[in-house]
């Protein structure tokens, strides 16, 4: 280590050991193998907060099944541009991970990704018409070409038997299905990516918490507390990325970054109903997304998912929102009050005023009874019995609030890259669509932070992280081939939605 005894000098410091820092670390080590890169993580292991499999829904968001990425226009047609963009961002992630697996540095891939069909569910005449229009608008795009639609009770019974059994109402229902869907363990992936970084000479410091951040001359200086020994040390770097998830805004506030002075934050926890009953798990082989309630945010879209958690298959249904003032699952009860300043109080108040339906939705969710949660589940699984399902808490989403055109808006339903001091500091706010788009989001961070270096770095980056959008624009056939190859490398053979037979 260079520098004085009390100050460590690094070329890059990545605060937080989640999927975002891990991805950025690998990209930087690719273009600047000579740079000394440190990751600083407060917990005993990386990937334990939002990126942990239990703390998120594990959906490889690719626009295949989520209605919120395909809004309906007033004339009944469907705008699929967001689904295509997210599909291409996820394809970029697949290409990135597969290149690293091919190089023999990342893996085994089956530890972090598996095929799970993605389905969308429409019930009622209007919703079925919407689903059909969505399918018609998507099916010609190369990333959505295998999508099937059916409103026939027989197909639905074979694609999603648990959803069809005991369904008495005469309401029409329909599903779309695609075998391209995935379930991703972003926690395992984070740790695998950080191993790649360590093999290339990067350092991952665990149990170390960045407690403050300041601009000192041309560098950033951080105070770091060792949570094991309580020792304190200082790090100095010309470039810092804050990928601290829920811990990002407090650090930006501590650094007095003018760009974020007026941001506020509000945490929402996600909860899921879970069953491990083998016959139920065997009867539902996919992730099925429905519609959010009117006025409810996109993160509340109900879905019934086949998941693998710690090597064991389960079904999870949710999310149900709940409230905790912590910004991290292992954060402090004082996180929310400490984030409120004179400068951002008006943003919090304006956001509450301008997002009344969201506030009403949250109050309803927080006060929801167990019976109401089972009623929501029974819209998907008519025969669900309360005894088979338990409620588990997932991760914290810190919704970042800011004022746009005088209105309080939520950054949390998109992703915002904040840069300061000429790009020498970058941070990520907002968590949607999240971990699935880490590769393209971190390419955007590189471009925002190092615009002058990008022409020199582009050829290496293109080889490691080819943009799916560019591949489609130059030759749609090439995109199909590249994605098919990535899927083979990652071992993604399609999983049938047919119920698994009993041994
Ligand atoms: C309920 C829920 C469901 C979701 N479902 C999906 C999904 O299905 N698909 C999807 O793609 N995305 C999903 N997401 C979003 C996804 O989980 C996040 O976008 C992603 O994990 C964020 O990664 P990150 O690296 O930014 O943050 P994190 O994984 O939270 O990592 C931040 C790290 O920083 C550390 N840290 C914080 N403060 C400090 C500090 N001061 N010093 C040192 N270390 C610090 C934390 O301990 C943590 O390890 C979901 C999120 C939630 C909450």
Coordinates of C-alpha atoms and ligand atoms in Angstrom, one line a residue:
X1 CA 0.0 0.0 0.0
X2 CA 1.4 3.4 -0.9
X3 CA 0.9 6.7 1.0
X4 CA 1.2 7.7 4.6
X5 CA 0.6 5.3 7.5
X6 CA -2.8 6.6 8.2
X7 CA -4.1 7.1 4.6
X8 CA -4.4 4.4 2.0
X9 CA -4.3 5.5 -1.6
X10 CA -6.4 3.7 -4.3
X11 CA -7.1 4.5 -7.9
X12 CA -10.7 3.5 -7.5
X13 CA -12.9 3.0 -4.4
X14 CA -16.2 1.2 -4.8
X15 CA -18.4 1.7 -1.7
X16 CA -20.7 -1.3 -1.1
X17 CA -20.3 -4.9 -2.2
X18 CA -23.5 -5.4 -4.2
X19 CA -24.1 -6.4 -7.8
X20 CA -23.5 -2.8 -9.1
X21 CA -20.1 -2.3 -7.5
X22 CA -19.1 -5.9 -8.4
X23 CA -20.0 -5.3 -12.1
X24 CA -18.3 -1.9 -12.3
X25 CA -15.2 -3.3 -10.6
X26 CA -14.9 -6.1 -13.3
X27 CA -15.5 -3.6 -16.1
X28 CA -12.8 -1.2 -14.7
X29 CA -10.3 -4.0 -14.2
X30 CA -10.9 -5.0 -17.9
X31 CA -10.0 -1.5 -19.3
X32 CA -7.4 -0.5 -16.6
X33 CA -5.7 -3.7 -15.3
X34 CA -3.0 -1.4 -13.8
X35 CA -5.5 0.5 -11.6
X36 CA -5.7 -0.4 -7.9
X37 CA -9.3 -1.0 -7.1
X38 CA -10.8 -1.4 -3.6
X39 CA -14.3 -2.5 -2.7
X40 CA -15.5 -1.5 0.8
X41 CA -18.4 -3.5 2.2
X42 CA -19.8 -3.1 5.7
X43 CA -21.2 -6.6 6.2
X44 CA -19.4 -10.0 6.7
X45 CA -20.0 -11.0 3.1
X46 CA -20.7 -9.2 -0.2
X47 CA -24.1 -9.5 -1.8
X48 CA -26.1 -9.7 1.4
X49 CA -28.4 -6.7 1.0
X50 CA -30.7 -6.0 -1.9
X51 CA -28.6 -8.3 -4.2
X52 CA -29.2 -11.3 -1.8
X53 CA -31.6 -13.9 -3.4
X54 CA -33.9 -13.7 -0.4
X55 CA -34.1 -9.9 -0.5
X56 CA -35.3 -9.6 -4.1
X57 CA -37.5 -11.5 -6.5
X58 CA -34.7 -13.0 -8.6
X59 CA -36.5 -12.2 -11.8
X60 CA -34.1 -11.7 -14.8
X61 CA -36.2 -8.7 -15.8
X62 CA -36.2 -8.8 -19.6
X63 CA -39.6 -7.3 -20.4
X64 CA -41.0 -10.8 -21.1
X65 CA -43.8 -10.8 -18.5
X66 CA -44.1 -7.4 -16.7
X67 CA -47.1 -5.3 -17.7
X68 CA -45.6 -2.2 -16.2
X69 CA -43.0 -2.1 -19.0
X70 CA -45.8 -2.2 -21.7
X71 CA -48.4 0.6 -20.9
X72 CA -51.6 0.6 -22.9
X73 CA -52.3 3.6 -25.1
X74 CA -55.8 5.2 -25.0
X75 CA -56.6 3.5 -28.3
X76 CA -56.0 0.0 -26.8
X77 CA -52.6 -0.6 -28.5
X78 CA -49.6 -1.3 -26.4
X79 CA -46.3 0.7 -26.2
X80 CA -43.6 -1.9 -26.0
X81 CA -40.6 0.4 -26.2
X82 CA -39.7 0.0 -22.4
X83 CA -40.0 -3.8 -22.6
X84 CA -37.7 -3.8 -25.7
X85 CA -35.2 -1.6 -23.9
X86 CA -35.2 -3.7 -20.8
X87 CA -35.0 -6.9 -22.9
X88 CA -32.0 -5.6 -24.6
X89 CA -30.4 -4.5 -21.3
X90 CA -30.9 -7.9 -19.9
X91 CA -29.5 -9.5 -23.1
X92 CA -26.4 -7.3 -22.6
X93 CA -26.1 -8.7 -19.1
X94 CA -26.4 -12.3 -20.5
X95 CA -23.7 -11.5 -23.1
X96 CA -21.4 -10.1 -20.4
X97 CA -21.8 -13.0 -18.0
X98 CA -21.4 -15.6 -20.8
X99 CA -18.1 -13.9 -22.0
X100 CA -16.7 -14.2 -18.5
X101 CA -17.7 -17.8 -18.3
X102 CA -16.1 -18.5 -21.7
X103 CA -12.9 -16.9 -20.5
X104 CA -13.0 -19.4 -17.6
X105 CA -13.1 -16.7 -14.9
X106 CA -16.7 -16.6 -13.8
X107 CA -18.8 -19.6 -12.7
X108 CA -20.2 -22.1 -12.3
X109 CA -23.2 -20.3 -14.0
X110 CA -25.7 -22.8 -12.7
X111 CA -25.0 -21.4 -9.2
X112 CA -26.4 -18.0 -10.2
X113 CA -28.8 -18.4 -13.2
X114 CA -31.4 -20.9 -14.3
X115 CA -34.2 -21.1 -16.8
X116 CA -37.6 -20.4 -15.4
X117 CA -40.4 -19.7 -18.0
X118 CA -41.9 -16.2 -17.7
X119 CA -45.7 -15.9 -18.0
X120 CA -48.1 -12.9 -17.9
X121 CA -51.6 -13.4 -16.5
X122 CA -54.7 -11.5 -17.6
X123 CA -58.1 -12.0 -16.0
X124 CA -61.4 -10.3 -17.1
X125 CA -62.3 -9.3 -20.7
X126 CA -60.3 -6.1 -20.6
X127 CA -57.2 -7.5 -19.2
X128 CA -57.3 -10.4 -21.6
X129 CA -57.6 -7.9 -24.5
X130 CA -54.6 -6.0 -23.1
X131 CA -52.5 -9.2 -22.8
X132 CA -53.4 -10.1 -26.4
X133 CA -52.4 -6.7 -27.7
X134 CA -49.2 -6.8 -25.7
X135 CA -48.3 -10.2 -27.2
X136 CA -49.2 -9.0 -30.8
X137 CA -46.9 -5.9 -30.3
X138 CA -44.0 -7.9 -29.0
X139 CA -43.9 -11.1 -30.9
X140 CA -42.0 -9.8 -34.0
X141 CA -39.0 -8.6 -32.0
X142 CA -36.2 -11.1 -32.0
X143 CA -36.0 -11.2 -28.2
X144 CA -39.7 -12.0 -27.8
X145 CA -40.3 -14.3 -30.8
X146 CA -41.0 -17.5 -28.9
X147 CA -43.8 -15.8 -26.8
X148 CA -47.0 -17.8 -27.0
X149 CA -50.5 -16.5 -26.1
X150 CA -53.5 -18.6 -25.0
X151 CA -56.9 -18.1 -23.6
X152 CA -57.9 -21.7 -23.9
X153 CA -58.7 -23.3 -20.6
X154 CA -56.8 -26.5 -21.6
X155 CA -53.5 -24.6 -22.4
X156 CA -53.8 -22.6 -19.2
X157 CA -54.3 -25.8 -17.2
X158 CA -51.2 -27.3 -18.8
X159 CA -49.0 -24.2 -18.5
X160 CA -50.1 -23.2 -15.0
X161 CA -52.0 -26.0 -13.4
X162 CA -52.0 -24.5 -9.9
X163 CA -53.6 -21.3 -11.3
X164 CA -56.3 -23.2 -13.1
X165 CA -57.3 -25.8 -10.5
X166 CA -60.5 -24.8 -8.7
X167 CA -61.0 -21.6 -10.8
X168 CA -64.8 -21.3 -10.7
X169 CA -65.5 -17.9 -12.0
X170 CA -66.7 -17.5 -15.6
X171 CA -64.3 -14.6 -16.1
X172 CA -62.1 -15.1 -19.2
X173 CA -58.4 -15.6 -18.4
X174 CA -55.4 -15.8 -20.6
X175 CA -51.6 -16.3 -20.3
X176 CA -48.6 -15.5 -22.4
X177 CA -45.6 -17.8 -21.9
X178 CA -41.9 -17.7 -23.0
X179 CA -39.2 -20.2 -22.3
X180 CA -36.5 -17.5 -22.4
X181 CA -37.2 -16.4 -18.8
X182 CA -34.7 -16.7 -16.0
X183 CA -34.3 -16.8 -12.2
X184 CA -31.1 -15.2 -11.1
X185 CA -29.3 -15.4 -7.7
X186 CA -27.8 -11.9 -7.8
X187 CA -26.1 -12.5 -4.4
X188 CA -24.1 -15.5 -5.7
X189 CA -23.4 -13.6 -8.9
X190 CA -22.1 -10.6 -6.9
X191 CA -19.6 -12.9 -5.0
X192 CA -18.5 -14.6 -8.2
X193 CA -17.9 -11.2 -9.9
X194 CA -15.9 -10.0 -6.9
X195 CA -13.7 -13.1 -7.1
X196 CA -13.0 -12.1 -10.7
X197 CA -11.9 -8.7 -9.5
X198 CA -9.8 -10.2 -6.7
X199 CA -8.1 -12.6 -9.2
X200 CA -7.2 -9.5 -11.2
X201 CA -5.6 -7.8 -8.2
X202 CA -8.6 -5.9 -6.8
X203 CA -9.1 -5.8 -3.0
X204 CA -12.4 -6.6 -1.3
X205 CA -12.5 -5.2 2.3
X206 CA -15.4 -6.8 4.3
X207 CA -16.8 -5.5 7.6
X208 CA -15.7 -2.0 6.8
X209 CA -18.1 0.8 6.8
X210 CA -17.6 4.1 5.1
X211 CA -18.7 6.6 7.7
X212 CA -18.0 9.9 5.8
X213 CA -16.9 11.2 2.5
X214 CA -15.3 14.5 1.7
X215 CA -13.7 16.2 -1.3
X216 CA -10.0 17.0 -0.4
X217 CA -8.3 18.9 -3.2
X218 CA -8.4 16.7 -6.3
X219 CA -9.3 13.6 -4.4
X220 CA -12.1 12.0 -2.3
X221 CA -11.3 11.1 1.2
X222 CA -13.3 8.5 3.2
X223 CA -13.4 7.7 6.9
X224 CA -13.7 3.9 7.3
X225 CA -14.6 2.0 10.4
X226 CA -13.7 -1.6 10.8
X227 CA -16.8 -3.2 12.3
X228 CA -14.8 -6.0 13.8
X229 CA -11.9 -4.2 15.5
X230 CA -13.5 -0.7 15.7
X231 CA -10.3 0.6 14.1
X232 CA -10.6 3.6 11.9
X233 CA -8.7 4.3 8.7
X234 CA -8.7 6.8 5.9
X235 CA -8.9 6.1 2.2
X236 CA -8.1 8.5 -0.6
X237 CA -8.9 8.1 -4.2
X238 CA -9.4 10.2 -7.4
X239 CA -12.5 8.2 -8.3
X240 CA -15.3 6.9 -6.1
X241 CA -18.5 5.0 -7.0
X242 CA -21.2 4.8 -4.3
X243 CA -23.0 1.5 -4.9
X244 CA -24.2 1.3 -1.3
X245 CA -27.9 0.6 -2.1
X246 CA -30.0 2.1 0.7
X247 CA -26.8 3.6 2.1
X248 CA -26.1 5.7 -0.9
X249 CA -28.2 8.8 -0.2
X250 CA -26.9 9.2 3.4
X251 CA -23.3 9.1 2.1
X252 CA -24.1 11.6 -0.6
X253 CA -25.7 13.8 2.1
X254 CA -22.5 13.4 4.3
X255 CA -20.4 14.5 1.3
X256 CA -22.7 17.5 0.8
X257 CA -23.0 16.8 -2.9
X258 CA -24.9 19.8 -4.2
X259 CA -26.7 17.7 -6.9
X260 CA -28.5 15.7 -4.2
X261 CA -29.1 18.3 -1.5
X262 CA -32.8 18.4 -2.2
X263 CA -33.3 14.6 -2.5
X264 CA -35.4 12.9 0.1
X265 CA -35.8 9.2 0.7
X266 CA -38.6 6.8 1.9
X267 CA -38.0 3.1 2.5
X268 CA -40.5 0.4 1.6
X269 CA -39.9 -3.2 2.5
X270 CA -41.2 -6.0 0.4
X271 CA -42.8 -9.2 1.8
X272 CA -43.7 -12.4 0.1
X273 CA -45.9 -15.4 1.0
X274 CA -43.8 -18.6 0.6
X275 CA -44.6 -22.3 0.4
X276 CA -42.1 -25.2 0.2
X277 CA -44.8 -27.9 -0.1
X278 CA -43.3 -30.2 -2.7
X279 CA -46.6 -31.0 -4.6
X280 CA -47.4 -27.3 -4.9
X281 CA -43.8 -26.5 -6.1
X282 CA -44.0 -29.4 -8.6
X283 CA -47.2 -28.0 -10.0
X284 CA -46.0 -24.5 -10.8
X285 CA -43.0 -24.2 -13.0
X286 CA -42.7 -20.5 -13.9
X287 CA -42.8 -16.9 -12.8
X288 CA -46.3 -15.5 -13.5
X289 CA -46.8 -11.7 -13.4
X290 CA -50.2 -10.0 -13.1
X291 CA -51.4 -6.4 -12.9
X292 CA -50.7 -3.9 -10.2
X293 CA -53.7 -2.5 -8.3
X294 CA -55.0 0.8 -9.7
X295 CA -52.8 3.6 -8.2
X296 CA -50.2 1.1 -6.9
X297 CA -46.6 1.5 -7.9
X298 CA -44.9 -0.8 -10.4
X299 CA -42.9 -2.6 -7.7
X300 CA -46.2 -3.9 -6.3
X301 CA -47.1 -6.0 -9.4
X302 CA -48.2 -9.3 -8.0
X303 CA -46.3 -12.4 -9.1
X304 CA -46.2 -16.1 -8.3
X305 CA -42.7 -17.4 -8.8
X306 CA -40.8 -20.6 -8.8
X307 CA -37.6 -19.8 -6.9
X308 CA -34.5 -21.6 -5.8
X309 CA -33.2 -20.4 -2.5
X310 CA -30.2 -22.1 -0.9
X311 CA -30.5 -25.0 -3.4
X312 CA -34.2 -25.6 -2.4
X313 CA -37.2 -24.9 -4.7
X314 CA -40.1 -22.8 -3.3
X315 CA -43.0 -20.8 -4.5
X316 CA -43.2 -17.1 -3.6
X317 CA -46.1 -14.8 -4.0
X318 CA -46.0 -11.0 -3.5
X319 CA -44.7 -8.5 -3.0
X320 CA -46.7 -7.0 -0.2
X321 CA -45.4 -3.6 1.0
X322 CA -44.5 -2.9 4.6
X323 CA -42.8 -0.2 6.4
X324 CA -39.5 0.0 8.4
X325 CA -37.5 3.3 8.8
X326 CA -34.3 1.4 8.1
X327 CA -32.5 2.1 4.7
X328 CA -30.8 -1.3 4.7
X329 CA -32.2 -4.6 6.0
X330 CA -29.3 -4.4 8.5
X331 CA -29.6 -0.7 8.9
X332 CA -30.6 1.6 11.8
X333 CA -34.1 2.6 13.0
X334 CA -32.9 6.2 12.8
X335 CA -32.0 6.0 9.1
X336 CA -35.2 7.8 7.9
X337 CA -35.3 10.6 10.5
X338 CA -31.5 11.2 10.1
X339 CA -32.0 11.7 6.3
X340 CA -34.5 14.5 6.8
X341 CA -32.9 18.0 6.5
X342 CA -34.3 21.5 6.1
X343 CA -33.2 21.4 2.5
X344 CA -35.1 18.2 1.6
X345 CA -38.2 18.5 3.9
X346 CA -40.2 20.3 1.2
X347 CA -39.4 17.4 -1.3
X348 CA -40.8 14.9 1.2
X349 CA -44.0 16.9 1.8
X350 CA -44.5 17.7 -1.9
X351 CA -44.0 14.0 -2.8
X352 CA -46.6 13.0 -0.2
X353 CA -49.0 15.6 -1.7
X354 CA -48.4 14.6 -5.3
X355 CA -48.4 10.8 -4.8
X356 CA -51.6 10.4 -2.9
X357 CA -52.6 7.2 -4.5
X358 CA -49.3 5.7 -3.6
X359 CA -49.6 6.9 0.0
X360 CA -53.1 5.4 0.2
X361 CA -51.8 2.2 -1.3
X362 CA -49.0 2.0 1.3
X363 CA -51.3 2.6 4.2
X364 CA -53.6 -0.1 2.9
X365 CA -50.7 -2.5 2.5
X366 CA -49.2 -1.9 5.9
X367 CA -52.6 -2.4 7.6
X368 CA -53.5 -5.4 5.4
X369 CA -54.8 -8.5 7.2
X370 CA -53.5 -12.0 6.7
X371 CA -56.9 -12.9 5.1
X372 CA -56.5 -10.1 2.6
X373 CA -53.1 -11.4 1.6
X374 CA -54.5 -14.9 1.1
X375 CA -57.4 -13.4 -1.0
X376 CA -54.7 -11.7 -3.2
X377 CA -52.9 -15.1 -3.5
X378 CA -56.2 -16.9 -4.4
X379 CA -56.6 -14.7 -7.4
X380 CA -53.6 -16.6 -8.7
X381 CA -54.0 -19.9 -6.8
X382 CA -57.7 -20.4 -6.2
X383 CA -57.1 -23.5 -3.9
X384 CA -54.4 -21.9 -1.7
X385 CA -54.7 -22.8 2.0
X386 CA -53.4 -20.4 4.6
X387 CA -51.6 -23.3 6.5
X388 CA -49.3 -23.9 3.5
X389 CA -48.0 -20.3 3.2
X390 CA -45.8 -18.2 5.5
X391 CA -45.0 -14.6 5.3
X392 CA -41.3 -13.7 4.8
X393 CA -39.7 -10.2 4.6
X394 CA -37.5 -9.4 1.6
X395 CA -35.3 -6.4 1.0
X396 CA -35.6 -2.7 1.7
X397 CA -36.2 -0.4 -1.3
X398 CA -35.2 3.1 -0.6
X399 CA -37.4 5.3 -2.9
X400 CA -35.6 8.4 -3.6
X401 CA -37.7 11.5 -3.9
X402 CA -37.0 14.7 -5.8
X403 CA -38.8 17.6 -7.3
X404 CA -39.4 17.6 -11.1
X405 CA -41.2 20.6 -12.5
X406 CA -42.5 21.5 -9.1
X407 CA -43.9 18.0 -8.5
X408 CA -42.6 15.5 -6.0
X409 CA -41.5 12.4 -8.0
X410 CA -40.0 9.0 -7.1
X411 CA -36.7 8.2 -8.6
X412 CA -37.0 4.7 -7.1
X413 CA -39.1 3.6 -10.0
X414 CA -36.3 4.3 -12.5
X415 CA -32.6 4.5 -12.0
X416 CA -30.7 7.7 -11.8
X417 CA -26.9 8.1 -12.1
X418 CA -25.6 11.0 -10.1
X419 CA -22.2 12.4 -10.9
X420 CA -20.3 15.2 -9.1
X421 CA -17.0 17.0 -9.2
X422 CA -16.3 16.4 -12.9
X423 CA -17.4 12.8 -12.8
X424 CA -14.9 11.9 -10.1
X425 CA -17.8 10.7 -7.9
X426 CA -20.7 8.6 -9.3
X427 CA -23.6 7.1 -7.5
X428 CA -26.7 5.1 -8.3
X429 CA -30.1 6.0 -7.0
X430 CA -33.3 4.1 -7.5
X431 CA -33.7 0.4 -7.9
X432 CA -35.8 -0.4 -10.9
X433 CA -35.5 -2.5 -13.0
X434 CA -32.5 -3.2 -10.9
X435 CA -29.9 -5.9 -10.8
X436 CA -30.9 -7.4 -14.2
X437 CA -29.6 -4.4 -16.0
X438 CA -26.4 -4.1 -14.0
X439 CA -24.1 -4.5 -17.0
X440 CA -25.6 -1.7 -19.1
X441 CA -26.2 0.5 -16.1
X442 CA -22.6 0.3 -15.2
X443 CA -21.5 1.0 -18.8
X444 CA -23.6 4.2 -18.4
X445 CA -21.7 5.0 -15.2
X446 CA -18.4 4.5 -17.0
X447 CA -19.5 6.8 -19.8
X448 CA -20.8 9.5 -17.3
X449 CA -17.6 9.3 -15.2
X450 CA -14.9 8.9 -17.8
X451 CA -16.2 10.5 -21.0
X452 CA -12.7 11.3 -22.3
X453 CA -11.4 7.8 -21.9
X454 CA -14.4 6.0 -23.5
X455 CA -13.1 6.2 -27.1
X456 CA -10.0 4.4 -26.0
X457 CA -11.9 1.9 -23.8
X458 CA -14.7 1.2 -26.2
X459 CA -13.1 -1.7 -28.2
X460 CA -12.3 -3.7 -25.1
X461 CA -15.7 -3.0 -23.6
X462 CA -17.4 -4.0 -26.8
X463 CA -15.7 -7.3 -26.8
X464 CA -16.6 -8.0 -23.2
X465 CA -20.1 -6.4 -23.0
X466 CA -21.5 -6.1 -26.5
X467 CA -24.6 -4.0 -26.6
X468 CA -27.7 -6.0 -27.5
X469 CA -29.3 -2.9 -28.9
X470 CA -26.4 -2.2 -31.3
X471 CA -26.4 -5.9 -32.3
X472 CA -30.1 -5.7 -33.2
X473 CA -29.8 -2.4 -35.0
X474 CA -26.9 -3.7 -37.2
X475 CA -28.4 -7.1 -37.8
X476 CA -31.4 -8.6 -35.8
X477 CA -30.2 -12.1 -36.9
X478 CA -26.9 -11.5 -35.2
X479 CA -28.6 -10.6 -31.9
X480 CA -30.6 -13.8 -32.0
X481 CA -27.4 -15.8 -32.6
X482 CA -25.4 -14.0 -29.9
X483 CA -28.1 -14.4 -27.3
X484 CA -28.6 -18.1 -28.2
X485 CA -24.9 -18.7 -27.8
X486 CA -24.8 -16.8 -24.4
X487 CA -27.7 -19.0 -23.2
X488 CA -25.9 -22.1 -24.2
X489 CA -22.7 -21.0 -22.4
X490 CA -24.8 -20.2 -19.3
X491 CA -26.5 -23.6 -19.5
X492 CA -30.0 -22.1 -20.0
X493 CA -31.9 -25.0 -21.5
X494 CA -35.6 -24.1 -21.6
X495 CA -37.5 -25.5 -18.5
X496 CA -41.0 -26.9 -19.3
X497 CA -44.0 -25.3 -17.6
X498 CA -45.6 -28.7 -17.4
X499 CA -46.0 -29.9 -13.9
X500 CA -43.1 -32.1 -12.7
X501 CA -44.1 -35.7 -12.4
X502 CA -43.9 -37.4 -9.0
X503 CA -40.9 -39.8 -8.9
Ligands
LIG1 C1 -38.2 -6.6 -2.8 C2 -37.3 -6.4 -3.9 C3 -37.4 -7.2 -5.1 C4 -36.6 -7.0 -6.2 N1 -36.7 -7.8 -7.2 C5 -35.8 -7.7 -8.3 C6 -35.9 -8.6 -9.3 O1 -36.7 -9.5 -9.4 N2 -35.0 -8.5 -10.3 C7 -34.0 -7.5 -10.4 O2 -33.3 -7.4 -11.3 N3 -33.9 -6.6 -9.3 C8 -34.8 -6.7 -8.3 N4 -34.7 -5.8 -7.2 C9 -33.7 -4.8 -7.3 C10 -32.3 -5.3 -7.0 O3 -32.3 -6.1 -5.8 C11 -31.4 -4.1 -6.8 O4 -31.5 -3.2 -7.9 C12 -29.9 -4.5 -6.7 O5 -29.7 -5.6 -5.9 C13 -29.1 -3.3 -6.2 O6 -27.8 -3.6 -6.1 P1 -26.8 -2.6 -5.4 O7 -25.4 -3.2 -5.6 O8 -27.0 -1.2 -5.9 O9 -27.2 -2.6 -3.9 P2 -27.0 -3.7 -2.7 O10 -27.1 -5.1 -3.2 O11 -28.0 -3.3 -1.6 O12 -25.5 -3.5 -2.2 C14 -25.2 -2.3 -1.5 C15 -24.1 -2.8 -0.5 O13 -23.5 -1.6 0.1 C16 -23.3 -1.9 1.5 N5 -23.2 -0.6 2.2 C17 -24.2 0.2 2.4 N6 -23.7 1.3 3.1 C18 -22.4 1.1 3.2 C19 -21.3 1.9 3.8 N7 -21.5 3.1 4.3 N8 -20.0 1.4 3.7 C20 -19.8 0.2 3.2 N9 -20.7 -0.6 2.6 C21 -22.0 -0.1 2.6 C22 -24.4 -2.8 1.9 O14 -24.1 -3.6 3.0 C23 -24.6 -3.6 0.6 O15 -23.9 -4.9 0.6 C24 -35.5 -6.0 -6.1 C25 -35.4 -5.2 -4.9 C26 -36.2 -5.4 -3.9 C27 -36.0 -4.6 -2.6

